[in-house]
Amino acid sequence: MLSLSLPGRVFLCMLPTDMRKSFDSLAGLVEQQLGQDPLAGDLFVFRSKRGDRLKLLYWDNDGLAIWYKRLEEGTFVFPTPDQQRAPVGAHGLLIRPAELAMLLDGIELANVKRRQRYQRSQP
């Protein structure tokens, strides 16, 4: 069984991505579309045009790693920017690791209601 610890930050690339892309071209999308450093230890999520495939790109201490999932039925639905999810770069969205787990499990994040919690103001 493969077990990964989720990083503190998870970024979704909101533009459909060609699933033939690999390490270098996905890292380029991270820099161009999200304005982030692909080697920072964050997790970057890309979705296919049909929405039935995902690729996750992350830095694993000594190299980039890709995780790929293809659904046999159904699609992955990305959320839209709102009060809880901040837009990042030109075409990105910041979500919580727990939201990624729900997204991978087929839960539509737009229908999830989060209870109010304290949030420290950003400087």
XYZ file of C-alpha atoms in Angstrom:
123
model
C 0.000 0.000 0.000
C 1.283 3.435 -0.956
C 0.970 6.049 1.757
C 1.751 9.705 1.194
C 1.656 12.530 3.679
C -0.265 15.452 2.246
C 1.510 18.807 2.134
C 0.077 21.936 3.703
C -0.820 23.478 0.352
C -2.666 21.914 -2.570
C -3.086 23.821 -5.827
C -5.584 22.988 -8.570
C -4.826 24.021 -12.139
C -8.244 25.088 -13.417
C -7.356 24.825 -17.113
C -7.802 21.404 -18.744
C -4.402 19.741 -19.115
C -3.109 17.369 -21.778
C -2.507 14.139 -19.848
C 0.434 13.282 -22.108
C 2.435 15.951 -20.269
C 5.066 14.703 -17.886
C 7.439 16.098 -15.261
C 9.033 19.054 -17.039
C 5.956 20.273 -18.905
C 3.746 20.009 -15.798
C 6.401 21.869 -13.783
C 6.316 24.542 -16.499
C 2.534 24.842 -16.099
C 2.987 25.270 -12.350
C 5.300 28.219 -12.970
C 3.320 29.784 -15.854
C -0.308 29.215 -14.866
C -0.070 29.162 -11.068
C 2.978 31.350 -10.455
C 4.358 28.807 -7.976
C 7.649 26.952 -7.505
C 7.211 23.255 -8.404
C 10.101 22.361 -6.065
C 8.580 24.027 -2.981
C 7.051 20.809 -1.646
C 3.451 21.684 -2.518
C 1.050 19.421 -4.387
C -0.244 20.429 -7.832
C -3.359 18.844 -9.341
C -4.167 18.770 -13.065
C -7.399 17.536 -14.675
C -8.007 16.289 -18.215
C -10.407 17.998 -20.605
C -13.048 15.266 -20.117
C -12.522 15.400 -16.348
C -12.032 11.657 -15.949
C -8.264 11.811 -15.330
C -6.054 13.560 -12.796
C -2.324 13.990 -12.425
C -0.717 15.135 -9.191
C 2.776 16.587 -9.309
C 4.871 17.017 -6.182
C 8.468 17.355 -5.052
C 9.532 14.322 -3.019
C 12.726 15.552 -1.275
C 15.036 14.455 -4.090
C 12.937 14.556 -7.255
C 9.574 15.224 -8.821
C 6.899 12.544 -8.566
C 3.641 12.087 -10.497
C 0.522 10.284 -9.343
C -2.053 9.526 -12.056
C -5.666 8.398 -11.753
C -8.164 7.453 -14.468
C -11.802 6.931 -13.589
C -13.698 4.111 -15.297
C -16.945 6.018 -14.768
C -17.743 9.584 -13.718
C -15.650 12.730 -13.557
C -13.669 14.841 -11.115
C -15.429 18.150 -10.460
C -13.175 21.031 -9.472
C -14.625 23.735 -7.209
C -14.833 27.396 -8.149
C -13.143 30.248 -6.275
C -15.207 31.426 -3.298
C -14.805 32.682 0.284
C -13.058 29.449 1.360
C -10.851 28.850 -1.695
C -8.480 31.539 -2.910
C -7.538 31.938 -6.587
C -3.820 31.570 -7.280
C -1.946 32.858 -10.299
C -3.723 33.155 -13.633
C -5.558 29.817 -13.539
C -5.152 28.216 -10.126
C -7.047 27.574 -6.948
C -5.763 26.814 -3.450
C -7.611 24.053 -1.579
C -7.057 22.217 1.689
C -5.605 18.674 1.792
C -8.897 17.393 3.241
C -10.715 18.834 0.214
C -8.334 16.978 -2.097
C -9.158 13.729 -0.317
C -12.877 14.422 -0.816
C -12.356 15.342 -4.470
C -10.489 12.065 -5.074
C -13.310 10.199 -3.338
C -15.945 11.665 -5.676
C -17.412 14.316 -3.397
C -18.398 17.537 -5.154
C -16.878 20.327 -3.079
C -19.513 22.877 -4.138
C -22.092 20.872 -2.152
C -19.989 20.600 1.015
C -20.869 23.047 3.768
C -18.041 24.024 6.080
C -18.810 25.264 9.577
C -17.333 28.586 10.590
C -13.906 28.396 12.216
C -11.396 30.936 13.421
C -8.939 32.034 10.759
C -5.932 34.135 11.541
C -5.832 37.282 9.418
C -3.194 37.367 6.711
C -0.513 40.114 7.033
